[in-house]
Coordinates of C-alpha atoms and ligand atoms in Angstrom, one line a residue:
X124 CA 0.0 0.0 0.0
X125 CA 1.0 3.3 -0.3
X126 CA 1.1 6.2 1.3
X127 CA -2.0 7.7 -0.3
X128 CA -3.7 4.9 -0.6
X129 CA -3.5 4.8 3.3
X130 CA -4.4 7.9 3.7
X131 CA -7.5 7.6 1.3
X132 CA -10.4 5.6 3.3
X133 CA -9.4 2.4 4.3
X134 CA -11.8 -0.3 6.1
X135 CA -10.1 -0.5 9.9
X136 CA -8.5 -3.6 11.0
X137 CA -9.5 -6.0 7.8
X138 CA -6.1 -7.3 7.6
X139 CA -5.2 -7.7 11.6
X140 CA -6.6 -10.5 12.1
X141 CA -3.4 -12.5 11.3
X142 CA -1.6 -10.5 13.8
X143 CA -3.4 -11.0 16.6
X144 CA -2.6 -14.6 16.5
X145 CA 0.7 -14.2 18.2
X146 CA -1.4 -13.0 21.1
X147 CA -4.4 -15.1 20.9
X148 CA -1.4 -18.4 21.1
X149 CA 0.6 -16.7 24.1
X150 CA -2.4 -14.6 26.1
X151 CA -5.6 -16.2 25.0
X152 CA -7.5 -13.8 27.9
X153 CA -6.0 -10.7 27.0
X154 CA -6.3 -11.4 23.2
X155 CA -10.1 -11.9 23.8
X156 CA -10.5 -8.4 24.7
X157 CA -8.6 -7.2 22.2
X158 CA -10.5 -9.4 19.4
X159 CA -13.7 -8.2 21.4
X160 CA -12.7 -4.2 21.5
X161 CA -11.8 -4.7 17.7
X162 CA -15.4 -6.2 17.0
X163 CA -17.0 -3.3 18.2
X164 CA -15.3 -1.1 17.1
X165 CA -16.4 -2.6 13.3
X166 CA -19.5 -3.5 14.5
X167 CA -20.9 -0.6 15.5
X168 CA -20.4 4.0 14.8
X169 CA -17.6 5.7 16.0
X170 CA -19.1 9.0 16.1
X171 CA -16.7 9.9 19.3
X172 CA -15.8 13.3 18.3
X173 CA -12.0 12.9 19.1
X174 CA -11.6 9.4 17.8
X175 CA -10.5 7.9 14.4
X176 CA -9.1 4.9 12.9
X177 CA -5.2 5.1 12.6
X178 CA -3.9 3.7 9.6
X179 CA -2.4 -0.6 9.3
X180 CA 1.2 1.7 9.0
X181 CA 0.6 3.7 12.1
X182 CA -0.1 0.6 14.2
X183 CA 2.8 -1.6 12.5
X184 CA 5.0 1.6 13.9
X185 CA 3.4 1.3 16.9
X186 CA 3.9 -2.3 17.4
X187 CA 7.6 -1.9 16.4
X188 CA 10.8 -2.6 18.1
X189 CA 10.8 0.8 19.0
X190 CA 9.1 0.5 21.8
X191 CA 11.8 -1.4 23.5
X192 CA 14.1 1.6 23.1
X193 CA 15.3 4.7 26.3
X194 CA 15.8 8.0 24.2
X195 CA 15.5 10.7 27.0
X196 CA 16.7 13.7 25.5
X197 CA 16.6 14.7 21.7
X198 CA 18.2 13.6 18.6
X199 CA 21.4 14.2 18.9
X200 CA 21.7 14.5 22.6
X201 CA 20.5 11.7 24.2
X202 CA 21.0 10.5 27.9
X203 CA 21.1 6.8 26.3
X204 CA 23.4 5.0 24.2
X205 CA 22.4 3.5 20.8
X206 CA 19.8 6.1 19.5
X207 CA 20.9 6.5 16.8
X208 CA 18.0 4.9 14.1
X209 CA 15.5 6.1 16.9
X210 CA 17.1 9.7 16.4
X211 CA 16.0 9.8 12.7
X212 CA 13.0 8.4 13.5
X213 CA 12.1 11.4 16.0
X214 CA 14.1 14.0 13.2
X215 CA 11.5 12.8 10.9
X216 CA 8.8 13.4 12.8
X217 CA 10.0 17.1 13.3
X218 CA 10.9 17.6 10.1
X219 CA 7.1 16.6 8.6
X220 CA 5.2 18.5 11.5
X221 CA 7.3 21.6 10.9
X222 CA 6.3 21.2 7.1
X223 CA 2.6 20.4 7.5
X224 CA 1.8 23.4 9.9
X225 CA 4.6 25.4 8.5
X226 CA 6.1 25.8 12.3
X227 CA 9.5 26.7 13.2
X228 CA 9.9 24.2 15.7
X229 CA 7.8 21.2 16.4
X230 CA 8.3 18.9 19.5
X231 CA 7.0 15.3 19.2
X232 CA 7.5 13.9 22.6
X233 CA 4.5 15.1 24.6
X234 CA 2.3 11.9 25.7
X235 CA -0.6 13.3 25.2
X236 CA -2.4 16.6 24.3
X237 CA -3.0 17.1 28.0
X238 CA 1.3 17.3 28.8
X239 CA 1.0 19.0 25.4
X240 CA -0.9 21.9 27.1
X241 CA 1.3 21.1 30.5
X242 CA 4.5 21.9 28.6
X243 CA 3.3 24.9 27.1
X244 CA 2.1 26.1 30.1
X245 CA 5.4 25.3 32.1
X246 CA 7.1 27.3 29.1
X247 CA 5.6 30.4 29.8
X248 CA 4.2 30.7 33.0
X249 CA 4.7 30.6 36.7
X250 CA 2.7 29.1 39.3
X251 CA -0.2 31.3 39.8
X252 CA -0.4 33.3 36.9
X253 CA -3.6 35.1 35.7
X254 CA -4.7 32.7 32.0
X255 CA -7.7 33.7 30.5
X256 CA -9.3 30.6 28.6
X257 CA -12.6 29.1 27.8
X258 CA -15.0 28.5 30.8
X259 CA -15.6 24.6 31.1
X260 CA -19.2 25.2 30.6
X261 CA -18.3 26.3 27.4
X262 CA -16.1 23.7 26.0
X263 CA -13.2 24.5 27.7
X264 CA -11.0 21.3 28.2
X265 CA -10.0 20.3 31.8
X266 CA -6.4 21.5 31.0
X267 CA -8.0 24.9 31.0
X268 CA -8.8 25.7 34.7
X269 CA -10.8 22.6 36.2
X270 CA -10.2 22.3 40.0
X271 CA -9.3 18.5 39.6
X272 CA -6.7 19.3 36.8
X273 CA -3.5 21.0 37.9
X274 CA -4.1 23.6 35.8
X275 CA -6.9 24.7 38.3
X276 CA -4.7 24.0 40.7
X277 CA -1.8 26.2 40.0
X278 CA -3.0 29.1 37.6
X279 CA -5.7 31.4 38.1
X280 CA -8.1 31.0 35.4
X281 CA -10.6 33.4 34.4
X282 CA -13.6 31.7 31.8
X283 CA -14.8 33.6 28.6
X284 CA -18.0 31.5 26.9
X285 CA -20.1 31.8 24.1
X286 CA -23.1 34.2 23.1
X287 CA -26.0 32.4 24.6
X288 CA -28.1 33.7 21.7
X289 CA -25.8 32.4 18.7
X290 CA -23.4 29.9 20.7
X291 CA -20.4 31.8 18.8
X292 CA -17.1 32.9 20.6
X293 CA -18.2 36.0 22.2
X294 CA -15.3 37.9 20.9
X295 CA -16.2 41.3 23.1
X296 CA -16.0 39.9 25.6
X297 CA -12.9 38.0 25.9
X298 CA -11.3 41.4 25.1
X299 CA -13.0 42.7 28.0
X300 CA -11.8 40.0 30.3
X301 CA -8.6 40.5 29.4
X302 CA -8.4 44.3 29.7
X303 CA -10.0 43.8 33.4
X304 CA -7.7 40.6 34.1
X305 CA -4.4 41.5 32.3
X306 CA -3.8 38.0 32.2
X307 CA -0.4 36.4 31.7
X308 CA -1.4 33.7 28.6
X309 CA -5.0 33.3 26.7
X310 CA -5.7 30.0 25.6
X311 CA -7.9 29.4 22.7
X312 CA -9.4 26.1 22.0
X313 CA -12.3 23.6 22.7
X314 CA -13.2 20.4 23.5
X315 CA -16.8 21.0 21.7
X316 CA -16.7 24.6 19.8
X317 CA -18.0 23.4 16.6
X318 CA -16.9 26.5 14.2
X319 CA -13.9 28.1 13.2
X320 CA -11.7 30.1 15.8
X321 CA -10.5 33.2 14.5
X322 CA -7.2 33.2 15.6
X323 CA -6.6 36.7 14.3
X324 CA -9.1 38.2 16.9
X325 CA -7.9 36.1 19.7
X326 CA -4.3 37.3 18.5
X327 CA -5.5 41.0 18.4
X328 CA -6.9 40.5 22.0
X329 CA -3.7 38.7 23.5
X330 CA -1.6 41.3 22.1
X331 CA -3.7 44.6 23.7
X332 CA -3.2 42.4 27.1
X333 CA 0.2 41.8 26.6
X334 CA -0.3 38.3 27.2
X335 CA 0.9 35.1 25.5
X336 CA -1.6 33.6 22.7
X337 CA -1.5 29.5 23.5
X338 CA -3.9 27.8 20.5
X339 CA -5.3 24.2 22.0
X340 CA -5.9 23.1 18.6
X341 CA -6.4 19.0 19.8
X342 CA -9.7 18.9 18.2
X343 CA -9.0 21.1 14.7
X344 CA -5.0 20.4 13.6
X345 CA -6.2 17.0 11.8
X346 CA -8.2 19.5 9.8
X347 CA -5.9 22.2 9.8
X348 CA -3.0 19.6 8.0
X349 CA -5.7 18.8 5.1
X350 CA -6.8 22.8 4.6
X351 CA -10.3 22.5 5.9
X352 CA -9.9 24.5 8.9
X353 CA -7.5 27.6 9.8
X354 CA -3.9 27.6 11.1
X355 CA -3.1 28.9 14.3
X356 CA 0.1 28.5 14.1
X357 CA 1.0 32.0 12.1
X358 CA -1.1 33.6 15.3
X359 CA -0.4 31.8 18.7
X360 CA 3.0 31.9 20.2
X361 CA 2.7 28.4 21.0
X362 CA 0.0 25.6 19.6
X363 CA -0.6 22.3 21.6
X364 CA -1.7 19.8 19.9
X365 CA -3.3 15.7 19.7
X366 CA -2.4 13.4 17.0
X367 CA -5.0 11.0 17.7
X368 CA -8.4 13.3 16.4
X369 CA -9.1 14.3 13.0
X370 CA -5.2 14.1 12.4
X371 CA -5.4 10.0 12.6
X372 CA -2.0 9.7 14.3
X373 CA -1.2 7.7 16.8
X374 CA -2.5 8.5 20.7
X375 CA -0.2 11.5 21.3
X376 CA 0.3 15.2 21.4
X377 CA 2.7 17.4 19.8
X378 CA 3.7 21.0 20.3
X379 CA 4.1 24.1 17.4
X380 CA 5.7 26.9 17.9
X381 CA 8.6 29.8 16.8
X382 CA 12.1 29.4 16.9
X383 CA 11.9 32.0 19.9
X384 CA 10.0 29.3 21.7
X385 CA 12.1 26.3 21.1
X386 CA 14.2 25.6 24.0
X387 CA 12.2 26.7 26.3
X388 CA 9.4 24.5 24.6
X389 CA 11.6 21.3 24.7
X390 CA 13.0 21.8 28.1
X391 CA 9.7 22.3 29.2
X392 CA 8.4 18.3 27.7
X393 CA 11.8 16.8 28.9
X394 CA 13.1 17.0 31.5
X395 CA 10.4 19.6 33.1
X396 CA 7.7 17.1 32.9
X397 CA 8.7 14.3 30.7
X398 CA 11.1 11.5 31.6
X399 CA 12.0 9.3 28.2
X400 CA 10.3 9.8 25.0
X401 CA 8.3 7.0 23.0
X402 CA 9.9 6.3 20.4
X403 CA 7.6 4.0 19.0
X404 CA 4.7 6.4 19.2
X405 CA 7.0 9.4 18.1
X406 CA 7.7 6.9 14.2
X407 CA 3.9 6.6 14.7
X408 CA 3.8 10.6 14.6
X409 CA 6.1 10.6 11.5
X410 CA 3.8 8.1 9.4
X411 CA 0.5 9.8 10.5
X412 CA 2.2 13.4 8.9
X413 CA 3.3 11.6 6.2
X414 CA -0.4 10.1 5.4
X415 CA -1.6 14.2 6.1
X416 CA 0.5 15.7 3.9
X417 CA -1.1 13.7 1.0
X418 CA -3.9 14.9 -1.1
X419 CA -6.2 11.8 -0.4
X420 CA -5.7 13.3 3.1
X421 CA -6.6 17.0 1.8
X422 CA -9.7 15.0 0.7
X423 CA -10.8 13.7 3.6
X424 CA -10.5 16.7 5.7
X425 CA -13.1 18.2 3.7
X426 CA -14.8 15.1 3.4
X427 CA -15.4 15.2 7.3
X428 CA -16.1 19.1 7.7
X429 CA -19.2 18.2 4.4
X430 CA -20.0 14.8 5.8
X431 CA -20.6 16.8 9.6
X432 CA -22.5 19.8 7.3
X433 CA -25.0 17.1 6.7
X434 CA -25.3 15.6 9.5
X435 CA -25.9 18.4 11.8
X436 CA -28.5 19.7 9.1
X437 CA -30.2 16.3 9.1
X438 CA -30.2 16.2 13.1
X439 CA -31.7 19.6 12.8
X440 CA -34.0 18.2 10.3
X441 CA -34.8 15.6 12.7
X442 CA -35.5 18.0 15.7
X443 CA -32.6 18.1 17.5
X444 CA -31.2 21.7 18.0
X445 CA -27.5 21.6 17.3
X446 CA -25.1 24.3 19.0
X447 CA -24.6 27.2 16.4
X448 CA -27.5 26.0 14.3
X449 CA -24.4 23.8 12.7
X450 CA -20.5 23.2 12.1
X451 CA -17.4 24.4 10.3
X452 CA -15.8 21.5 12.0
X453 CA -15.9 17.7 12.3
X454 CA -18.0 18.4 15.4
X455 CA -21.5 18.4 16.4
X456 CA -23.1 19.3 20.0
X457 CA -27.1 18.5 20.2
X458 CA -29.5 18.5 22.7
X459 CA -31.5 15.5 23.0
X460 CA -34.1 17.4 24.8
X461 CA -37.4 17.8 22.3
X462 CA -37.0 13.5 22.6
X463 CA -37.9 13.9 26.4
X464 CA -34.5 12.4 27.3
X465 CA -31.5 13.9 28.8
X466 CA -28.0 13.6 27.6
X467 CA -27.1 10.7 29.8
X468 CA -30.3 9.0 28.6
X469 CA -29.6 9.9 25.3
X470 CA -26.2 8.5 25.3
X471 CA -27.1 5.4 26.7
X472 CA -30.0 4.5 24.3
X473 CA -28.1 5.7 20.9
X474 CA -25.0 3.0 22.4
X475 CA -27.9 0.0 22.5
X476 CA -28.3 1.0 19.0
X477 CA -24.4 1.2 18.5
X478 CA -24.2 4.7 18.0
X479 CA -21.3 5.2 20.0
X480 CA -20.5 9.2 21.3
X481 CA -20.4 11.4 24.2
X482 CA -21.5 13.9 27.0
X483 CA -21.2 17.2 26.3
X484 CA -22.1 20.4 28.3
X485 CA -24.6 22.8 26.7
X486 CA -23.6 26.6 27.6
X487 CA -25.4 28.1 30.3
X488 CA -27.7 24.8 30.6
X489 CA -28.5 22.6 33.5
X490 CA -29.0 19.8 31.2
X491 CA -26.5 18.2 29.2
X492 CA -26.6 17.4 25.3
X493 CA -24.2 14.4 23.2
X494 CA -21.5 15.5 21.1
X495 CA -20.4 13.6 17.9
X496 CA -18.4 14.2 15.1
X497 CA -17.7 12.4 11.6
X498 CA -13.4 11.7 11.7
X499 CA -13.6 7.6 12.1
X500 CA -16.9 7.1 9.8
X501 CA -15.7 9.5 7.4
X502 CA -12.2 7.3 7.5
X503 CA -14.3 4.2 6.7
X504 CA -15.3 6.1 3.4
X505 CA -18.9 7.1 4.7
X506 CA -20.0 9.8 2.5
X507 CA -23.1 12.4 2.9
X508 CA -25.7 9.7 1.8
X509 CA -24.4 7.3 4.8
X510 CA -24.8 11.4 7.1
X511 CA -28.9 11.2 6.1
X512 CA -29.0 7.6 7.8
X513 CA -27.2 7.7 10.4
X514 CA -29.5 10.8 11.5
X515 CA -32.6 8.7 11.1
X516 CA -30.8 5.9 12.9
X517 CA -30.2 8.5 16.0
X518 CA -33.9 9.3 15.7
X519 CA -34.9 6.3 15.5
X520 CA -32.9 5.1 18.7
X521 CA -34.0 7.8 20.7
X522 CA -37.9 6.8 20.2
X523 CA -37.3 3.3 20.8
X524 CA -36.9 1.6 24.3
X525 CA -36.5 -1.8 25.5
X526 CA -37.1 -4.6 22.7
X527 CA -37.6 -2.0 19.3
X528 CA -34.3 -1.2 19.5
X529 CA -32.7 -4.3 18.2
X530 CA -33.9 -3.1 14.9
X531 CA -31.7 -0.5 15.0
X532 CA -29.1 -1.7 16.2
X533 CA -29.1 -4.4 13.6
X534 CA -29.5 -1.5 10.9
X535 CA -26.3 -0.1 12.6
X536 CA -24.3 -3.3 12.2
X537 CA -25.4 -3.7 9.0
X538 CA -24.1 0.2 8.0
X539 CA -21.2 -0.4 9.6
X540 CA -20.3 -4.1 8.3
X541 CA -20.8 -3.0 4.9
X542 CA -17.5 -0.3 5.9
X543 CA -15.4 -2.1 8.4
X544 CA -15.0 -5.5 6.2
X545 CA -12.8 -4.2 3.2
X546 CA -13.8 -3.7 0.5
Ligands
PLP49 C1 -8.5 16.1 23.5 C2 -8.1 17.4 24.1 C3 -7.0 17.5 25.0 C4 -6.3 16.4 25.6 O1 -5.9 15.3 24.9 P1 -5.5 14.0 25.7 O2 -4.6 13.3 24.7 O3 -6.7 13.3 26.0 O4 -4.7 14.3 26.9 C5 -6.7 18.8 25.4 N1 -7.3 19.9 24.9 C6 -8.4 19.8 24.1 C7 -9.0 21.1 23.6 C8 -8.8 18.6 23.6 O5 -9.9 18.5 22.8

């Protein structure tokens, strides 16, 4: 296969079965779950917003030899001997994230996006600095003030939200939070924000308040790498990032930034909060940019921002009011409550039916509503005619209790069969 062809749609798992039988010989239990996890994942929707379906490559790289290897440090100066190969590996990695965001310096080591946004906050701030970011109500992630996250714990963050009449950014009044705060970084990102950011504005605002502009782009950068959603790089002094969302890495996070940035950047991953790097995850990084800089990737980014354009409209259609009255994104908030059900009721019914998604606050509201988005279907080549059913599906799931819903959940296993089997 190449690298295009890996990056175009690809029906998950079709060809793992043969390498599961190492396990399933040595670790029969273990390899149960695995078969099982793998199962439903093909059996039934992925419409988690953050998930996808990493490519065979990314999860032969993950499975590599490289995983047995100590690389604390970076390329070139490494506290371990023999780090050579694993060097390039990592230089690669660099080397394609600097070229797919056009970044002067990328670091690839951060575990996750949550010590992504650790780093850059350990980069730039001190214990108990003022950071203005968006409230958790909102959308904010818990990296941007929750009182069981650290960042709670050690900043002191201020919340901007949306409009409650549009559900947009209220731009006005971050810029008056941050006149009246003076904060020392704003951070601009969502877990559930389901338009554009306009990084220029937040970059406008930051720079009146003389405060550092950090862009959590977890959810958007998979779209931003195929040209479906803006770059906040050119804006934010330093962008966090996941490679695991719409990106279709492997589970990870990364860092963007200037070269004004960079050490402080890398000494804050290791050895501020960071002990070795993994390697095998960090050539898992380099194949996923390699599959995004492709034009079957370019493809499917805008696939998934028209495949979510339909289905928000057909949820709308359906009566479910969706957050914004629709998406720019891969994302889509809605409120299950014109079906007399809340969003833990919701949730719960649509996963009997194997429409699999989550929670998701609503702004300002008691209740809470699901959020979805299309990155994993869209990967297993659903297009905007597969959108239409799946929001009938979800209609239908939500009106049926107890026995009914076997019907749709068999209609869900028969959608999904016909993309997880290879085709
Ligand atoms: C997903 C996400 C993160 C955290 O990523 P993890 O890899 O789960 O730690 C951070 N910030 C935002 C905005 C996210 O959406």
């Amino acid at each position: 296969m190449s690298v295009s062809e890996a990056a175009a749609p690809h029906a998950p798992y079709a060809s793992y079965a043969q390498q599961f039988d190492v396990l399933r010989r040595q670790d029969p239990e273990l390899a149960e779950v695995v078969l099982g996890e793998t199962r439903r994942q093909a059996d039934s929707l992925q419409l988690t917003a953050a998930e996808n379906f990493a490519s065979p490559a990314v999860l032969a790289a993950l499975g590599s030899p490289l995983a047995n290897k100590y690389a604390e440090g970076y390329p070139g100066a490494r506290h371990h001997g023999g780090c050579e190969l694993v060097d390039a590996a990592e230089r690669i990695a660099v080397e394609r994230a600097k070229a797919l965001f056009g970044a002067g310096h990328a670091n690839v080591q951060p575990h996750s996006g949550s010590a992504a946004v650790l780093a850059a906050y350990a980069a730039l701030l001190r214990p108990g600095d003022t950071v203005l970011a968006m409230g958790l109500n909102h959308g904010g992630h818990l990296t941007h003030g929750s009182p069981a996250n650290f960042s709670g714990r050690w900043f002191d963050f201020v919340g901007y939200g949306v409009d409650p009449a549009t559900g947009l950014i209220d731009y006005a009044q971050v810029r008056e939070l941050a006149r009246r705060h003076s904060p020392k970084a704003l951070v601009c990102g969502s877990i559930s924000y389901p338009r554009h950011i306009d990084y220029a504005a937040f970059r406008d605002i930051a720079d009146e308040a003389g405060a550092y502009l950090i862009a959590d782009a977890a959810h958007p950068i998979g779209l931003v790498a195929g040209g479906a959603a803006p770059n906040p790089v050119p804006y934010a002094d330093v962008v966090c990032a996941t490679t695991h969302k719409v990106l279709r890495g492997p589970r990870g996070g990364m860092i963007l930034c200037g070269p004004e940035y960079a050490e402080r950047v890398d000494r804050a991953v290791f050895p501020f909060t960071q002990g070795g790097a993994q390697m095998h995850t960090i050539a898992a990084k380099a194949v996923g940019f390699g599959e995004a800089a492709t034009p079957a990737f370019t493809a499917y980014a805008h696939q998934v921002v028209a495949n979510a354009q339909v289905l928000a409209h057909a949820l709308a259609a359906e009566g479910f009011p969706v957050t914004t009255g629709g998406t720019d994104t891969h994302l889509i908030v809605a409120d299950p409550a014109p079906f007399g059900v809340d969003g833990r009721t919701a949730r719960g019914r649509l996963a009997a039916a194997g429409l699999v998604l989550d929670l998701c606050g609503l702004p300002d509201a008691e209740s809470r509503g699901i959020r979805l988005g299309t990155a994993a279907v869209t990967t297993q080549g659903m297009g905007e005619s597969e959108m239409g059913r799946i929001a009938g599906l979800f209609t239908a799931a939500l009106r049926s209790e107890g026995g009914k819903i076997h019907g749709v959940r068999a209609e869900v296993a028969e959608l999904a069969g016909t993309f997880s089997s290879g085709r």
